[in-house]
PDB file of C-alpha atoms in Angstrom:
ATOM      1  CA  MET A  19     -43.972 134.071 107.137  1.00 59.00           C
ATOM      2  CA  ARG A  20     -41.531 136.523 108.634  1.00 60.00           C
ATOM      3  CA  LYS A  21     -44.391 139.005 109.205  1.00 56.00           C
ATOM      4  CA  TYR A  22     -46.328 136.412 111.187  1.00 51.00           C
ATOM      5  CA  ILE A  23     -43.363 135.563 113.377  1.00 54.00           C
ATOM      6  CA  THR A  24     -42.724 139.242 114.030  1.00 49.00           C
ATOM      7  CA  LEU A  25     -46.417 139.788 114.718  1.00 47.00           C
ATOM      8  CA  PHE A  26     -46.543 136.794 117.063  1.00 52.00           C
ATOM      9  CA  PHE A  27     -43.583 137.980 119.120  1.00 51.00           C
ATOM     10  CA  SER A  28     -44.860 141.560 119.141  1.00 54.00           C
ATOM     11  CA  VAL A  29     -48.281 140.494 120.424  1.00 51.00           C
ATOM     12  CA  THR A  30     -46.692 138.161 122.979  1.00 53.00           C
ATOM     13  CA  PHE A  31     -44.402 140.924 124.192  1.00 50.00           C
ATOM     14  CA  PHE A  32     -47.289 143.407 124.343  1.00 49.00           C
ATOM     15  CA  LEU A  33     -49.485 141.024 126.336  1.00 47.00           C
ATOM     16  CA  TYR A  34     -46.655 140.217 128.702  1.00 48.00           C
ATOM     17  CA  ALA A  35     -45.848 143.910 129.174  1.00 46.00           C
ATOM     18  CA  CYS A  36     -49.503 144.742 129.858  1.00 48.00           C
ATOM     19  CA  LYS A  37     -49.682 142.065 132.511  1.00 51.00           C
ATOM     20  CA  GLY A  38     -48.242 144.526 135.014  1.00 54.00           C
ATOM     21  CA  ASP A  39     -47.264 143.871 138.598  1.00 60.00           C
ATOM     22  CA  LYS A  40     -50.706 142.850 139.821  1.00 76.00           C
ATOM     23  CA  THR A  41     -50.881 140.016 142.296  1.00 78.00           C
ATOM     24  CA  PRO A  42     -52.864 137.051 140.924  1.00 87.00           C
ATOM     25  CA  ALA A  43     -56.253 136.189 142.408  1.00 89.00           C
ATOM     26  CA  GLY A  44     -56.105 134.032 145.521  1.00 90.00           C
ATOM     27  CA  ILE A  45     -52.680 135.350 146.519  1.00 96.00           C
ATOM     28  CA  ILE A  46     -52.322 137.345 149.725  1.00 96.00           C
ATOM     29  CA  LYS A  47     -51.582 141.012 148.973  1.00 95.00           C
ATOM     30  CA  HIS A  48     -48.056 142.314 149.537  1.00 96.00           C
ATOM     31  CA  ASP A  49     -48.736 144.448 152.638  1.00 96.00           C
ATOM     32  CA  GLN A  50     -50.881 141.800 154.304  1.00 96.00           C
ATOM     33  CA  MET A  51     -48.242 139.150 153.549  1.00 97.00           C
ATOM     34  CA  VAL A  52     -45.553 141.305 155.175  1.00 97.00           C
ATOM     35  CA  SER A  53     -47.668 141.669 158.297  1.00 97.00           C
ATOM     36  CA  LEU A  54     -48.561 137.971 158.292  1.00 97.00           C
ATOM     37  CA  LEU A  55     -44.942 136.840 157.880  1.00 97.00           C
ATOM     38  CA  THR A  56     -43.871 139.192 160.666  1.00 97.00           C
ATOM     39  CA  ASP A  57     -46.347 137.435 162.957  1.00 96.00           C
ATOM     40  CA  VAL A  58     -45.291 134.002 161.648  1.00 95.00           C
ATOM     41  CA  HIS A  59     -41.686 134.733 162.599  1.00 94.00           C
ATOM     42  CA  ILE A  60     -42.759 135.919 166.043  1.00 93.00           C
ATOM     43  CA  ILE A  61     -44.583 132.608 166.524  1.00 91.00           C
ATOM     44  CA  ASP A  62     -41.527 130.737 165.239  1.00 88.00           C
ATOM     45  CA  GLY A  63     -39.410 132.530 167.828  1.00 87.00           C
ATOM     46  CA  SER A  64     -41.854 131.780 170.634  1.00 84.00           C
ATOM     47  CA  LEU A  65     -41.676 128.072 169.821  1.00 81.00           C
ATOM     48  CA  TYR A  66     -37.984 128.049 170.724  1.00 80.00           C
ATOM     49  CA  SER A  67     -39.007 128.372 174.380  1.00 76.00           C
ATOM     50  CA  VAL A  68     -41.060 125.160 174.141  1.00 69.00           C
ATOM     51  CA  GLN A  69     -39.336 121.884 174.905  1.00 70.00           C
ATOM     52  CA  GLN A  70     -38.073 120.667 171.547  1.00 69.00           C
ATOM     53  CA  THR A  71     -39.947 117.427 170.927  1.00 71.00           C
ATOM     54  CA  PRO A  72     -41.861 116.862 167.697  1.00 68.00           C
ATOM     55  CA  ASP A  73     -45.163 116.235 169.460  1.00 72.00           C
ATOM     56  CA  THR A  74     -45.063 119.386 171.597  1.00 70.00           C
ATOM     57  CA  LEU A  75     -43.929 121.564 168.689  1.00 70.00           C
ATOM     58  CA  TYR A  76     -46.860 120.302 166.647  1.00 73.00           C
ATOM     59  CA  LYS A  77     -49.261 120.678 169.579  1.00 75.00           C
ATOM     60  CA  TYR A  78     -48.279 124.247 170.451  1.00 75.00           C
ATOM     61  CA  GLY A  79     -47.300 125.438 166.992  1.00 81.00           C
ATOM     62  CA  SER A  80     -50.304 124.289 164.982  1.00 85.00           C
ATOM     63  CA  GLY A  81     -52.756 126.009 167.317  1.00 88.00           C
ATOM     64  CA  LYS A  82     -50.846 129.281 167.142  1.00 90.00           C
ATOM     65  CA  TYR A  83     -50.641 129.174 163.356  1.00 92.00           C
ATOM     66  CA  ARG A  84     -54.341 128.292 163.021  1.00 93.00           C
ATOM     67  CA  ALA A  85     -55.269 131.237 165.253  1.00 94.00           C
ATOM     68  CA  LEU A  86     -53.016 133.529 163.217  1.00 95.00           C
ATOM     69  CA  PHE A  87     -54.499 132.390 159.903  1.00 96.00           C
ATOM     70  CA  LYS A  88     -57.994 132.837 161.321  1.00 97.00           C
ATOM     71  CA  ARG A  89     -57.122 136.384 162.421  1.00 97.00           C
ATOM     72  CA  TYR A  90     -55.977 137.199 158.867  1.00 97.00           C
ATOM     73  CA  GLY A  91     -58.950 135.420 157.287  1.00 96.00           C
ATOM     74  CA  ILE A  92     -56.861 132.937 155.316  1.00 96.00           C
ATOM     75  CA  ASP A  93     -56.276 129.197 155.316  1.00 94.00           C
ATOM     76  CA  THR A  94     -53.176 127.036 155.035  1.00 93.00           C
ATOM     77  CA  ALA A  95     -53.692 126.409 151.312  1.00 95.00           C
ATOM     78  CA  GLN A  96     -53.856 130.139 150.526  1.00 96.00           C
ATOM     79  CA  PHE A  97     -50.757 130.754 152.643  1.00 96.00           C
ATOM     80  CA  ARG A  98     -48.847 128.027 150.792  1.00 96.00           C
ATOM     81  CA  ARG A  99     -49.960 129.324 147.377  1.00 96.00           C
ATOM     82  CA  SER A 100     -48.904 132.823 148.367  1.00 97.00           C
ATOM     83  CA  MET A 101     -45.517 131.657 149.648  1.00 96.00           C
ATOM     84  CA  LYS A 102     -44.960 129.715 146.425  1.00 96.00           C
ATOM     85  CA  TYR A 103     -45.921 132.778 144.352  1.00 97.00           C
ATOM     86  CA  TYR A 104     -43.689 135.188 146.284  1.00 96.00           C
ATOM     87  CA  ALA A 105     -40.810 132.680 146.270  1.00 95.00           C
ATOM     88  CA  SER A 106     -40.981 132.814 142.473  1.00 95.00           C
ATOM     89  CA  GLN A 107     -40.620 136.621 142.708  1.00 94.00           C
ATOM     90  CA  PRO A 108     -37.222 136.951 144.454  1.00 94.00           C
ATOM     91  CA  THR A 109     -36.994 140.737 144.144  1.00 95.00           C
ATOM     92  CA  GLU A 110     -40.399 141.227 145.722  1.00 95.00           C
ATOM     93  CA  MET A 111     -39.686 138.597 148.383  1.00 95.00           C
ATOM     94  CA  GLY A 112     -36.430 140.378 149.235  1.00 95.00           C
ATOM     95  CA  ALA A 113     -38.267 143.691 149.599  1.00 96.00           C
ATOM     96  CA  MET A 114     -40.862 141.964 151.774  1.00 96.00           C
ATOM     97  CA  TYR A 115     -38.184 140.576 154.080  1.00 96.00           C
ATOM     98  CA  ASP A 116     -36.572 144.000 154.362  1.00 96.00           C
ATOM     99  CA  GLN A 117     -39.929 145.252 155.674  1.00 97.00           C
ATOM    100  CA  ILE A 118     -40.366 142.194 157.901  1.00 96.00           C
ATOM    101  CA  LEU A 119     -36.945 142.735 159.479  1.00 96.00           C
ATOM    102  CA  ALA A 120     -37.756 146.408 160.047  1.00 96.00           C
ATOM    103  CA  ASN A 121     -41.084 145.430 161.668  1.00 96.00           C
ATOM    104  CA  LEU A 122     -39.361 142.915 163.937  1.00 95.00           C
ATOM    105  CA  LYS A 123     -36.716 145.478 164.914  1.00 96.00           C
ATOM    106  CA  VAL A 124     -39.429 147.969 165.912  1.00 95.00           C
ATOM    107  CA  LYS A 125     -41.153 145.304 168.014  1.00 92.00           C
ATOM    108  CA  ILE A 126     -37.885 144.256 169.672  1.00 92.00           C
ATOM    109  CA  ASP A 127     -36.976 147.873 170.445  1.00 92.00           C
ATOM    110  CA  SER A 128     -40.423 148.427 171.942  1.00 91.00           C
ATOM    111  CA  LEU A 129     -40.132 145.312 174.104  1.00 89.00           C
ATOM    112  CA  ASN A 130     -36.652 146.335 175.245  1.00 91.00           C
ATOM    113  CA  LYS A 131     -37.949 149.764 176.309  1.00 92.00           C
ATOM    114  CA  ILE A 132     -40.802 148.185 178.263  1.00 92.00           C
ATOM    115  CA  GLN A 133     -38.457 145.681 179.882  1.00 89.00           C
ATOM    116  CA  SER A 134     -35.988 148.425 180.805  1.00 89.00           C
ATOM    117  CA  LYS A 135     -38.792 150.525 182.294  1.00 88.00           C
ATOM    118  CA  ASN A 136     -40.059 147.554 184.339  1.00 87.00           C
ATOM    119  CA  ILE A 137     -36.568 146.835 185.667  1.00 87.00           C
ATOM    120  CA  GLN A 138     -36.146 150.480 186.644  1.00 87.00           C
ATOM    121  CA  GLN A 139     -39.510 150.485 188.446  1.00 86.00           C
ATOM    122  CA  LYS A 140     -38.580 147.317 190.367  1.00 83.00           C
ATOM    123  CA  GLN A 141     -35.233 148.811 191.357  1.00 84.00           C
ATOM    124  CA  ASN A 142     -36.945 151.993 192.546  1.00 83.00           C
ATOM    125  CA  ALA A 143     -39.450 149.971 194.561  1.00 83.00           C
ATOM    126  CA  LEU A 144     -36.704 147.908 196.209  1.00 80.00           C
ATOM    127  CA  SER A 145     -34.348 150.776 196.999  1.00 76.00           C
ATOM    128  CA  PRO A 146     -34.692 152.347 200.439  1.00 69.00           C
ATOM    129  CA  ASN A 147     -36.669 155.552 200.530  1.00 65.00           C
ATOM    130  CA  GLN A 148     -34.055 158.259 201.044  1.00 54.00           C
ATOM    131  CA  HIS A 149     -36.505 161.150 201.487  1.00 54.00           C
ATOM    132  CA  ARG A 150     -38.130 160.558 204.880  1.00 50.00           C
TER     133      ARG A 150
END
């Protein structure tokens, strides 16, 4: 009997170890999920500029999310399954959010540079021409 118990646990351990770190079928891949969540958070941020009533948030938000999901070739159900899967993998989710934050920082820095350049151009256009 002891042999069978040892064999059972050995086989179970072996099968579990061979499972690997592969993402299950129907789950959005890690890199695509990072990109998708980066865009989701950008949409979330853009909704703060909309008047905060439930109807308008639904009206503006749902269209933006549908367009985003269409661009990534996914649907709401797949997104929810993927979020549930990654939420059950806290280490991987933490690594994903490190990448998401880095992506958002790059985008913010880029926007700040563009905004600074536009302000400088406007100031140059408004300043009197000193070289006549």
